[in-house]
Short mmCIF file of N, CA and C and ligand atoms in Angstrom, two decimals:
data_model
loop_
_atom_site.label_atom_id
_atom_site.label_comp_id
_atom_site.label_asym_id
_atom_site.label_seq_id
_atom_site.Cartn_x
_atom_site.Cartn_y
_atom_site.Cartn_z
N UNK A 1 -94.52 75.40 -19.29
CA UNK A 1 -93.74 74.53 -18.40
C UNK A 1 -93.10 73.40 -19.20
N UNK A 2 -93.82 72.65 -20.08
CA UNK A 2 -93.61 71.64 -20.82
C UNK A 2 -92.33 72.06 -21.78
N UNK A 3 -92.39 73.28 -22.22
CA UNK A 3 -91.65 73.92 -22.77
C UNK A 3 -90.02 74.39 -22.25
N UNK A 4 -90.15 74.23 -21.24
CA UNK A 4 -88.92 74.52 -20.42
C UNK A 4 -88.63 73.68 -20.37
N UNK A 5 -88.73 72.35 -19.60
CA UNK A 5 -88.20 71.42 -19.52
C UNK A 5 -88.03 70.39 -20.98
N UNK A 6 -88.63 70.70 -21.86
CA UNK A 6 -88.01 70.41 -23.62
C UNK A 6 -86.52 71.35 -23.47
N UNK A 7 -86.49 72.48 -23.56
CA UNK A 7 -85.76 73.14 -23.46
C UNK A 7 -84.38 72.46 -22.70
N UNK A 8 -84.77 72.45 -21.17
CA UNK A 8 -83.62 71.80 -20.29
C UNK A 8 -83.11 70.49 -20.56
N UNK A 9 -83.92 69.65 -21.33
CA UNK A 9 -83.23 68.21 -21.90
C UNK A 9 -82.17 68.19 -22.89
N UNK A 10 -82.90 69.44 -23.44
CA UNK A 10 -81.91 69.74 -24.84
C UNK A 10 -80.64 70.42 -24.51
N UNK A 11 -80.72 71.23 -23.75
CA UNK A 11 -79.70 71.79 -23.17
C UNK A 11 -78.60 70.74 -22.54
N UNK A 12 -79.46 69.70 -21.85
CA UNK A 12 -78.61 68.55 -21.35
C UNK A 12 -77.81 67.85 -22.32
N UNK A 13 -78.88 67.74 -23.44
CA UNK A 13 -78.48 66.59 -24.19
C UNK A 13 -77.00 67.09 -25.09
N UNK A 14 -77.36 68.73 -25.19
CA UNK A 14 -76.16 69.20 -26.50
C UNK A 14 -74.63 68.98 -25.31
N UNK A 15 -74.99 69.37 -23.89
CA UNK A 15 -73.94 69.34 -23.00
C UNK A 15 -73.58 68.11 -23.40
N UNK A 16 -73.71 67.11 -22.57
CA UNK A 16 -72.99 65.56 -22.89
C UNK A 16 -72.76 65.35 -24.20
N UNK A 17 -73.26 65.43 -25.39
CA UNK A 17 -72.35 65.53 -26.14
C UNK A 17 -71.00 66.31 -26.74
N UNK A 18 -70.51 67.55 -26.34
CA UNK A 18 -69.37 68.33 -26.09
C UNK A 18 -68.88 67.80 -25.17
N UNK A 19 -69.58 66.76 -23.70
CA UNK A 19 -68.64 66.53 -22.50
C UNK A 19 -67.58 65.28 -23.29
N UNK A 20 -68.47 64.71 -24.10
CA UNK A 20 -68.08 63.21 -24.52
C UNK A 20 -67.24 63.02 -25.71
N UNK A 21 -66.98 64.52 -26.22
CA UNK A 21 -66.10 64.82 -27.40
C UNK A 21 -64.61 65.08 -26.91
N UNK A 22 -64.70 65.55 -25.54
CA UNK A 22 -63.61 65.64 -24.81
C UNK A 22 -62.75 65.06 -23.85
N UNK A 23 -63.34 63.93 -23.73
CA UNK A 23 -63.51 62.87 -22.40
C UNK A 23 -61.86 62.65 -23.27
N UNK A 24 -60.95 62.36 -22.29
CA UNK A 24 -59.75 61.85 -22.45
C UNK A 24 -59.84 59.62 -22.91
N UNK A 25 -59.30 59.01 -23.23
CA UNK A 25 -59.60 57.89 -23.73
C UNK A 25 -59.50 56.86 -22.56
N UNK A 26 -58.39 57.22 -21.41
CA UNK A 26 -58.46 56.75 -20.36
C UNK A 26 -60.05 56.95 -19.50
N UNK A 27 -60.55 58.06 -19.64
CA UNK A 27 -62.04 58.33 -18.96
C UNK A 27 -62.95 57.50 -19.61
N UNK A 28 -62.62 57.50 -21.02
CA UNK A 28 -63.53 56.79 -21.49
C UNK A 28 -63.49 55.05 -20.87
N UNK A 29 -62.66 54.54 -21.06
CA UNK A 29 -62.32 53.26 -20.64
C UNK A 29 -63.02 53.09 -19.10
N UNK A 30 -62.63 54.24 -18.16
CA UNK A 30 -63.01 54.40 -16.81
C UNK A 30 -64.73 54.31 -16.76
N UNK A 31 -64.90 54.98 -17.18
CA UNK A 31 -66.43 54.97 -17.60
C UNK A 31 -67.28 54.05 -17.89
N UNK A 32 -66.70 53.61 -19.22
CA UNK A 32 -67.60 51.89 -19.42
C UNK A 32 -67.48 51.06 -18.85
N UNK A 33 -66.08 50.57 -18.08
CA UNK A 33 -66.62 49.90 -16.96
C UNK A 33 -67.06 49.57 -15.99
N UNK A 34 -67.38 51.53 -15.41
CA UNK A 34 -68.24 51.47 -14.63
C UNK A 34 -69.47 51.16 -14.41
N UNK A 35 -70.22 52.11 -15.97
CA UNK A 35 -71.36 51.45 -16.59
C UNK A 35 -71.60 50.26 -16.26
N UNK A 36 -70.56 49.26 -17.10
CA UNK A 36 -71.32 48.19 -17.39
C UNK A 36 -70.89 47.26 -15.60
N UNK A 37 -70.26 47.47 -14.64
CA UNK A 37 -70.29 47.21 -13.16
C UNK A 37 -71.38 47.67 -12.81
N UNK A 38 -72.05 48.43 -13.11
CA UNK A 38 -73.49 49.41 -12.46
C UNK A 38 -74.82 48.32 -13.00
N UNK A 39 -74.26 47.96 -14.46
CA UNK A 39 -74.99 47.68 -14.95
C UNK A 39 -75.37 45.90 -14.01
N UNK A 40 -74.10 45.35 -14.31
CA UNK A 40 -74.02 44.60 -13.28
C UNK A 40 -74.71 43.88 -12.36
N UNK A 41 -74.03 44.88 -11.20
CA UNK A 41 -75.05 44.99 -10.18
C UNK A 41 -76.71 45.20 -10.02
N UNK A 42 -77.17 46.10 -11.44
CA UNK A 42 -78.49 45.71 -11.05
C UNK A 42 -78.91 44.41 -11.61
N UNK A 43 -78.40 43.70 -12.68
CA UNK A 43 -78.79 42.57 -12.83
C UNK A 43 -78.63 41.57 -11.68
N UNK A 44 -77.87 41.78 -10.58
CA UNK A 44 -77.34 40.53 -9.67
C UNK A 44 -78.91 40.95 -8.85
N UNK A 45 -78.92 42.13 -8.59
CA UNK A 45 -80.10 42.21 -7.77
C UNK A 45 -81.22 41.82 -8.23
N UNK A 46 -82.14 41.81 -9.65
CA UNK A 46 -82.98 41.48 -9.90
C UNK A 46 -82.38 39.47 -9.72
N UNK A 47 -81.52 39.13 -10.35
CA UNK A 47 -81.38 37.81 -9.97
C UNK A 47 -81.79 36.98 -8.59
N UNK A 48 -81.23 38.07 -7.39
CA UNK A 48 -81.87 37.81 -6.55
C UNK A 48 -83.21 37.94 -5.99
N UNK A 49 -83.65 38.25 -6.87
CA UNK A 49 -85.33 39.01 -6.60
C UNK A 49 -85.72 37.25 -7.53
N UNK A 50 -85.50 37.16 -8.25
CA UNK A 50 -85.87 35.57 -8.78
C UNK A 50 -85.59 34.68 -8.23
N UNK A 51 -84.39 34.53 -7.71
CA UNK A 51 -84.00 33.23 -7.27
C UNK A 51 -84.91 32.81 -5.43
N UNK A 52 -84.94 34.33 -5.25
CA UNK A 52 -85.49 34.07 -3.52
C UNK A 52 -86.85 35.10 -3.16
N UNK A 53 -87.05 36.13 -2.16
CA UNK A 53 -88.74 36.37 -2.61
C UNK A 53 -88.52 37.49 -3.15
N UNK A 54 -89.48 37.91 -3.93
CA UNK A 54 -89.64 38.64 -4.90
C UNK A 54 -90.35 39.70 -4.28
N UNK A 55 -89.30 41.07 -4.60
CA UNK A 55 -89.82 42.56 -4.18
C UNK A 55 -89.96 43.41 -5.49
N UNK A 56 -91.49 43.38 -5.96
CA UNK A 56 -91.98 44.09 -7.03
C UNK A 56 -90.93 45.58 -7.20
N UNK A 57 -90.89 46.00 -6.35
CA UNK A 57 -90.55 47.33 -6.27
C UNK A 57 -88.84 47.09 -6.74
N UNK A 58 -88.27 46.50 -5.62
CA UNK A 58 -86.69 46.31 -5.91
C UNK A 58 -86.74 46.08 -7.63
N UNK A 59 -87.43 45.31 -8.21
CA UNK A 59 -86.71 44.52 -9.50
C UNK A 59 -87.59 45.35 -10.27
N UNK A 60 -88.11 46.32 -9.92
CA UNK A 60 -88.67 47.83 -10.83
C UNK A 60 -87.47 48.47 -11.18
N UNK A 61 -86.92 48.64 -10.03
CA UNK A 61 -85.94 50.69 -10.06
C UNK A 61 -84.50 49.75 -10.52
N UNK A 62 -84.24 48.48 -10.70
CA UNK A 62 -83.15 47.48 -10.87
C UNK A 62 -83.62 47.34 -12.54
N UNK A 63 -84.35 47.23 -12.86
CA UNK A 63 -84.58 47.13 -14.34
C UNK A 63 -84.83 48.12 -15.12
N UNK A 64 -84.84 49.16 -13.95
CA UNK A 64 -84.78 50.56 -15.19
C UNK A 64 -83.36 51.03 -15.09
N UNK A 65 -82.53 50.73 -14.10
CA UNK A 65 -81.11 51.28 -14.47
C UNK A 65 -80.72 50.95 -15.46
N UNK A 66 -80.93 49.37 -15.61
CA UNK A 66 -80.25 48.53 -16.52
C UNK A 66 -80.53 49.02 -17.44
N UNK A 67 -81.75 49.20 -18.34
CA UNK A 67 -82.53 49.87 -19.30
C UNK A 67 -81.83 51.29 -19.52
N UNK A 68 -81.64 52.34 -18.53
CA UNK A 68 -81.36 53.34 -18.97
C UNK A 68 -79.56 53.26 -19.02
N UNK A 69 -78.56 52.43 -18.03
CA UNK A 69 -77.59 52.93 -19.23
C UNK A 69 -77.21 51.89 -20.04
N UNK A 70 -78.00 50.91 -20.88
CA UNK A 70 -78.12 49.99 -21.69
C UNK A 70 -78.52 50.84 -22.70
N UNK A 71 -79.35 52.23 -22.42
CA UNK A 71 -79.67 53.49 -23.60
C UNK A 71 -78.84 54.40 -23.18
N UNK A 72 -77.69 54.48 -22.54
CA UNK A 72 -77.08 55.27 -22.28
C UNK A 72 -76.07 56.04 -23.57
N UNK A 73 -76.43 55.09 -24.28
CA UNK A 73 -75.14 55.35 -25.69
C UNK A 73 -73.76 55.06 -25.48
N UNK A 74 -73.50 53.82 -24.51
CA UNK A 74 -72.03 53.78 -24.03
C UNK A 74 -71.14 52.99 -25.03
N UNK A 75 -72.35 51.93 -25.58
CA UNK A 75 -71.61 51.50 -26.70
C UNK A 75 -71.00 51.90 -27.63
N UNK A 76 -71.77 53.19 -28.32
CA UNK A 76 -70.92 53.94 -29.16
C UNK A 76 -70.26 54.73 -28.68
N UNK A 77 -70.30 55.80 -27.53
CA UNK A 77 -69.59 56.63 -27.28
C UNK A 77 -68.38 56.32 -26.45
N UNK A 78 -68.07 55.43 -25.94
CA UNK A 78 -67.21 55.20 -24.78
C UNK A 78 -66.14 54.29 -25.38
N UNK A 79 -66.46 53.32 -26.73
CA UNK A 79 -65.63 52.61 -27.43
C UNK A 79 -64.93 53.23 -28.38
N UNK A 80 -64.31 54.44 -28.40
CA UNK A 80 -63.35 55.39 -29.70
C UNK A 80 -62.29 55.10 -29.74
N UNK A 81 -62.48 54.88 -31.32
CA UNK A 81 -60.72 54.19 -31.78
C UNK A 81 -59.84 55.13 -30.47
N UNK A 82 -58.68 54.61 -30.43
CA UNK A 82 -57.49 55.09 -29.47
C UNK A 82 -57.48 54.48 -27.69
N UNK A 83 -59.17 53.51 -27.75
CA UNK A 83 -59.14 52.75 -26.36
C UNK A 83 -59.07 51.74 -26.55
N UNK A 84 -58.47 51.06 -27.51
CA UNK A 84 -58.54 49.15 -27.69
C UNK A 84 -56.94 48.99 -26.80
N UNK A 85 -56.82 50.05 -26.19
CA UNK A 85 -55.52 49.29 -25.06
C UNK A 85 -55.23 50.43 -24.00
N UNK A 86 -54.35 49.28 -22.83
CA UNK A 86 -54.28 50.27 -21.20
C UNK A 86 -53.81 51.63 -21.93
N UNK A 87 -54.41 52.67 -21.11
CA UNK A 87 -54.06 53.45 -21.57
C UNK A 87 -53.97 54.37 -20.28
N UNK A 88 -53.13 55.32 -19.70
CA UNK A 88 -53.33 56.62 -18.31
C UNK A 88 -53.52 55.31 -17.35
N UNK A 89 -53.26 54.05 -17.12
CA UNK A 89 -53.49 53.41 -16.09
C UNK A 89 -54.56 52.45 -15.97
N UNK A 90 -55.53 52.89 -16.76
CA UNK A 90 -56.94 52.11 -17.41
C UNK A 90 -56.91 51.02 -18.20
N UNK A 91 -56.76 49.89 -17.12
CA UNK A 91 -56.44 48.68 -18.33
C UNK A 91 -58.04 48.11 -18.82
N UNK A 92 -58.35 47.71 -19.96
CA UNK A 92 -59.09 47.08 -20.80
C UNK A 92 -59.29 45.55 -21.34
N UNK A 93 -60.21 45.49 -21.11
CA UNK A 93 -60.43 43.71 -21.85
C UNK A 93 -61.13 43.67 -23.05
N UNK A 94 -61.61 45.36 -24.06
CA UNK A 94 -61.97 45.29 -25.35
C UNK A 94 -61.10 44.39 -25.95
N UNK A 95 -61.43 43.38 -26.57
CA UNK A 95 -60.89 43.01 -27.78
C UNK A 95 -60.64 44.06 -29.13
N UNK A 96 -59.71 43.90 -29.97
CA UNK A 96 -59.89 44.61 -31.25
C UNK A 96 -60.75 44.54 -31.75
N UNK A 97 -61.63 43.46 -31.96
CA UNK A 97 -63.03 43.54 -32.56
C UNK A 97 -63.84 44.73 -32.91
N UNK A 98 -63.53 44.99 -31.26
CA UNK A 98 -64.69 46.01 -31.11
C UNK A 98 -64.61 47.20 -32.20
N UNK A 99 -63.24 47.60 -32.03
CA UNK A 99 -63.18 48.64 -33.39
C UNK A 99 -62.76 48.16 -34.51
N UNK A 100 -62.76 46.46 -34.88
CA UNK A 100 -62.42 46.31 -36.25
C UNK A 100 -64.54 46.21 -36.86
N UNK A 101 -64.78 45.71 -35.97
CA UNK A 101 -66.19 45.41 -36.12
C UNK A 101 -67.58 46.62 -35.61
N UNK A 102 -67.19 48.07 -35.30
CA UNK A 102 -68.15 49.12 -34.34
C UNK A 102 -69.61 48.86 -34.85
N UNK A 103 -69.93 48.05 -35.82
CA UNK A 103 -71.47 48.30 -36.73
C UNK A 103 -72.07 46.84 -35.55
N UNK A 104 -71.57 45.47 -36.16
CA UNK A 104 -71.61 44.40 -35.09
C UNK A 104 -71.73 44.95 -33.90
N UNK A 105 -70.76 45.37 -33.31
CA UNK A 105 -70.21 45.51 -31.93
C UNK A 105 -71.87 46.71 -31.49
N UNK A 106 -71.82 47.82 -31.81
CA UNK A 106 -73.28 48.54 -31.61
C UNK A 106 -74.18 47.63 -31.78
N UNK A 107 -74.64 46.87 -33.12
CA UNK A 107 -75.96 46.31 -33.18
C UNK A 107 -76.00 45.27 -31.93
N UNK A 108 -75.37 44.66 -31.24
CA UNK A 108 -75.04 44.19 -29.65
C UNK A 108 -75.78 44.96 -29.05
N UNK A 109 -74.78 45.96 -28.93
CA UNK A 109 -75.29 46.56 -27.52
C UNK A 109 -76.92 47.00 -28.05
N UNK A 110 -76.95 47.44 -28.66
CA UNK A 110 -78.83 47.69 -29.03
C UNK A 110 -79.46 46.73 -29.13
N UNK A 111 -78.86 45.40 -28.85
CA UNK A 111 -79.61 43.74 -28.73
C UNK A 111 -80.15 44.24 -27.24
N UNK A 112 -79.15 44.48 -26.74
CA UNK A 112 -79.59 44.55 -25.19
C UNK A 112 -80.70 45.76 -24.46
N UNK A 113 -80.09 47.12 -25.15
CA UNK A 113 -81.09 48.35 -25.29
C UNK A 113 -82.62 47.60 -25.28
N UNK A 114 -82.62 46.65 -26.30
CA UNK A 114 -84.42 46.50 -26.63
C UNK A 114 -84.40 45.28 -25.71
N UNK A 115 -83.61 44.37 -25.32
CA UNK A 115 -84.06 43.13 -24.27
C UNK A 115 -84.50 44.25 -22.80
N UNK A 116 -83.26 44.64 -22.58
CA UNK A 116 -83.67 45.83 -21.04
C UNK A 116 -85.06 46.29 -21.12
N UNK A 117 -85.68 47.06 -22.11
CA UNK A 117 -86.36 47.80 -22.13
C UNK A 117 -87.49 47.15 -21.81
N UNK A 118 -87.23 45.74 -22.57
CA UNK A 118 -88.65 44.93 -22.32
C UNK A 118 -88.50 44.68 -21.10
N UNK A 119 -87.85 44.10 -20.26
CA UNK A 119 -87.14 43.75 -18.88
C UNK A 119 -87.67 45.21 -17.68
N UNK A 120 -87.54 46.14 -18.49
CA UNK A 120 -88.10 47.48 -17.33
C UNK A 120 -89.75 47.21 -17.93
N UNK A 121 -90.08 47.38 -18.54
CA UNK A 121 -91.86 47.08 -18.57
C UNK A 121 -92.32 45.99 -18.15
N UNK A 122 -91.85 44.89 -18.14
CA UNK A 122 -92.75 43.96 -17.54
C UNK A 122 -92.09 44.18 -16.00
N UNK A 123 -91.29 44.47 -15.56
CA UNK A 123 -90.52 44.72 -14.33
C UNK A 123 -91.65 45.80 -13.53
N UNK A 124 -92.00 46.97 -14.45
CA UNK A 124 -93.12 47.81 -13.90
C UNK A 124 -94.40 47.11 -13.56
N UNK A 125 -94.96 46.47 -14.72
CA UNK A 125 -96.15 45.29 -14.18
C UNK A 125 -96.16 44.21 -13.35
N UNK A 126 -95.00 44.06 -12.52
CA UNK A 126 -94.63 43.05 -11.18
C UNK A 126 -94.93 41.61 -12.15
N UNK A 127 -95.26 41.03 -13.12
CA UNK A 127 -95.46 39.70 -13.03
C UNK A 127 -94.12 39.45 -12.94
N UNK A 128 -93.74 38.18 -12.12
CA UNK A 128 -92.49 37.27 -11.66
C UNK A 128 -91.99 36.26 -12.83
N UNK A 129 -93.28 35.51 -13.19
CA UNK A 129 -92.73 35.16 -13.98
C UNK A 129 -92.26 35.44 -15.70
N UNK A 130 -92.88 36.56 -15.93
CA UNK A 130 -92.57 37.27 -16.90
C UNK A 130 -91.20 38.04 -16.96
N UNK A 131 -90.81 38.35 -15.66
CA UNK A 131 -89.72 39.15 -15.44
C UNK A 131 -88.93 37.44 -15.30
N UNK A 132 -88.73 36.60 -15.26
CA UNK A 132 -87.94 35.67 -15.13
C UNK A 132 -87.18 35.15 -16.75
N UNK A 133 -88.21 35.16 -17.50
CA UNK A 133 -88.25 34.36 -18.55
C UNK A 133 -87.08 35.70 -19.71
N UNK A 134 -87.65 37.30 -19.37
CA UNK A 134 -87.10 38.09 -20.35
C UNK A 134 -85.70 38.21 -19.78
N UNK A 135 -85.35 38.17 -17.97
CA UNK A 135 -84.12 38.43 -17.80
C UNK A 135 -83.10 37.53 -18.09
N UNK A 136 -83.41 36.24 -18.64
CA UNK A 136 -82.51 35.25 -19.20
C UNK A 136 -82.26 35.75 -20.53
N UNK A 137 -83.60 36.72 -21.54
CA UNK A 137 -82.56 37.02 -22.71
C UNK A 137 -82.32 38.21 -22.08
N UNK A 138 -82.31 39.00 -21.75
CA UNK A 138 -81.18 39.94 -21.22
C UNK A 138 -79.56 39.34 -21.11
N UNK A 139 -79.52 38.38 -20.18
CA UNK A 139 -78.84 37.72 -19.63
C UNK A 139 -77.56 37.36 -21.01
N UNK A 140 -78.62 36.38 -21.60
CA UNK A 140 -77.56 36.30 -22.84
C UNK A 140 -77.34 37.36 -23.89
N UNK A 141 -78.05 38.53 -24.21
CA UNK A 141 -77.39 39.41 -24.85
C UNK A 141 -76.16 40.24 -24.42
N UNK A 142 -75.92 39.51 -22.95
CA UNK A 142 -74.47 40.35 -22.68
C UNK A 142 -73.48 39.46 -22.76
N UNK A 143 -74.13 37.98 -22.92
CA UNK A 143 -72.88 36.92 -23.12
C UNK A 143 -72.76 37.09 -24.90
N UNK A 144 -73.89 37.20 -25.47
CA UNK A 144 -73.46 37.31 -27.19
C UNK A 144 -72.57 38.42 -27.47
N UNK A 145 -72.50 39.14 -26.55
CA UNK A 145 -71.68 40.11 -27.18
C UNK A 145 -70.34 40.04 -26.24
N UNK A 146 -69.84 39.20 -24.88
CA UNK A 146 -69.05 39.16 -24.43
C UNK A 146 -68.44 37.92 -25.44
N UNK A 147 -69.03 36.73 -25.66
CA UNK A 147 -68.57 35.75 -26.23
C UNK A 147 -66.99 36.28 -27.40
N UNK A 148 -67.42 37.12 -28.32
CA UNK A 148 -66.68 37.80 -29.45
C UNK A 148 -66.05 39.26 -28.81
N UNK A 149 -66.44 39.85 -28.31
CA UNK A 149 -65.71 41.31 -28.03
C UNK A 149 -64.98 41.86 -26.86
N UNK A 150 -65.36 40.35 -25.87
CA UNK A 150 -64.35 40.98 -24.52
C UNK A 150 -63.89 39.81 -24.16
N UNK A 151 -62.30 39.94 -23.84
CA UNK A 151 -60.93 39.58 -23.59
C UNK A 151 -61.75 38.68 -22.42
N UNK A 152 -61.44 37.03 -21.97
CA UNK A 152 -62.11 35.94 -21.04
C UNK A 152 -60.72 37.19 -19.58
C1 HEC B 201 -72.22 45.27 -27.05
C2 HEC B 201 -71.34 44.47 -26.24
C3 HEC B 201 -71.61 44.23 -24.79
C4 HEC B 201 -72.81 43.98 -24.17
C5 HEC B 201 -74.19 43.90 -24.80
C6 HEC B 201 -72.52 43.81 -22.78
N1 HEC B 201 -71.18 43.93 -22.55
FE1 HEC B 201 -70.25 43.73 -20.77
N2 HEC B 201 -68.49 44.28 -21.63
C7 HEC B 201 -68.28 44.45 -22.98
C8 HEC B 201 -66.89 44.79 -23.22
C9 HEC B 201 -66.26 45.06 -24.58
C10 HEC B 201 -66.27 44.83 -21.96
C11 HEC B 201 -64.81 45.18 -21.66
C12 HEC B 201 -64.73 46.69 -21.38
C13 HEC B 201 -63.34 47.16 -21.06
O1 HEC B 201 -62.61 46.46 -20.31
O2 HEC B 201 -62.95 48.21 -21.57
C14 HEC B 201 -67.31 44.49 -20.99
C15 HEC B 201 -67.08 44.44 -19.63
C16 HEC B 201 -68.03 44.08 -18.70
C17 HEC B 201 -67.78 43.98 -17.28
C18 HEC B 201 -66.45 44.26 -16.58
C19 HEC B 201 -66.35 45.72 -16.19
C20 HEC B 201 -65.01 46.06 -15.53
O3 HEC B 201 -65.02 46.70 -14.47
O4 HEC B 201 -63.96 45.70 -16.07
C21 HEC B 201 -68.95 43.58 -16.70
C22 HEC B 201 -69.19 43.31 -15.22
C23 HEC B 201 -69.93 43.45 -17.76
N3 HEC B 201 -69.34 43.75 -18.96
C24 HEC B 201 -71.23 43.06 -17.56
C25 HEC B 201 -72.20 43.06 -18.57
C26 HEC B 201 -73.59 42.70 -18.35
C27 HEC B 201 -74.18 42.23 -17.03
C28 HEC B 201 -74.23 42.85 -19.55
C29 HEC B 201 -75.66 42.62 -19.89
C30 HEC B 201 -76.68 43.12 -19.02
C31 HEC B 201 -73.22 43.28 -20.50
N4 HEC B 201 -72.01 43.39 -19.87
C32 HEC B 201 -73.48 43.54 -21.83
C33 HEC B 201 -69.23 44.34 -23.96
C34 HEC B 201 -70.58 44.18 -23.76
#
C-alpha cells in the first residue's frame, strides 16, 4: 500500500513538473498571484484568530495552507525570465529584481517556507500565544521580500 501511494506522489510530482515547463508566462503570472492572494487570505484569517477569540482549529488548516504553498515552489517556478512584464493581459508588480537577483529573490521566499512551517506546528499545538509571536515573523518575511522585489 505504502508503496503505491510512493508511487502516486511520484507520478504527481514528475506530472507538475512537465505541467510547469509548459505553463504559458501569462499563466504563470496568473498563478502567483493567486497563490500568494490564497496565501493572503489565510494569513488575514489567522490574524483574526489573534486579534479576537481564538479557534484552535481555524488557525490550524489556515497555517497549513500558508505553509504548503509557501512550499509550493512558486517562487522558483512561477518567476521565469519572460514574466518581469504584462504580458496576455496579466499585469505584474515583479520588479526586475526578481530576475536580476533569482538566488536573493528564492532565498526569500524559503525565509518564509521555514517561518510558515514553524507557524503550521505550533498552529497544530493550539498555544495562542506562540502562534502570535511566530506569525509576526511570518508577517515580515513577506514584507522583506516585498520591501525590494514588488512594485508599491
Ligand atoms: C520571495 C518574495 C516574496 C515573499 C516571501 C512574499 N511575497 Fe507577496 N509578492 C511578491 C511579488 C514579487 C509579488 C508580485 C507578483 C506579481 O504581481 O507578479 C507579490 C504579490 C503579492 C500579493 C498581490 C497578489 C496579486 O493578486 O497581485 C499579495 C496579496 C502578497 N504578495 C501577499 C504576500 C504575503 C501575505 C506574504 C507572506 C505570507 C508574501 N506575499 C510573501 C513577493 C513575495
Amino acid at each position: 500500500m505504502k508503496r503505491i501511494v510512493v508511487a502516486l506522489v511520484l507520478a504527481g510530482i514528475t506530472g507538475l513538473s512537465i505541467a510547469q515547463q509548459t505553463l504559458k508566462p501569462e499563466d504563470m503570472i496568473h498563478y502567483r498571484k493567486a497563490g500568494l492572494s490564497f496565501i493572503s487570505w489565510n494569513m488575514g484569517k489567522i490574524k483574526a484568530n489573534i486579534d479576537g477569540s481564538y479557534d484552535k482549529d481555524q488557525v490550524a488548516v489556515a497555517a497549513n495552507a500558508v505553509a504548503a504553498a509557501a512550499n509550493s515552489g512558486l517562487f522558483a517556478s512561477l518567476f521565469a525570465p519572460g514574466t518581469d512584464k504584462e504580458i496576455g493581459g496579466e499585469k505584474t508588480r515583479a520588479r526586475p529584481e526578481v530576475f536580476q537577483q533569482p538566488d536573493k529573490f528564492r532565498d526569500l521566499g524559503a525565509a518564509l517556507a521555514k517561518e510558515a512551517n514553524e507557524l503550521a506546528k505550533l498552529a497544530a499545538a493550539g498555544d495562542a500565544a506562540a502562534v502570535k509571536g511566530q506569525f509576526g515573523k511570518v508577517a515580515r518575511s513577506c514584507k522583506n521580500c516585498h520591501d525590494d522585489f514588488r512594485k508599491d
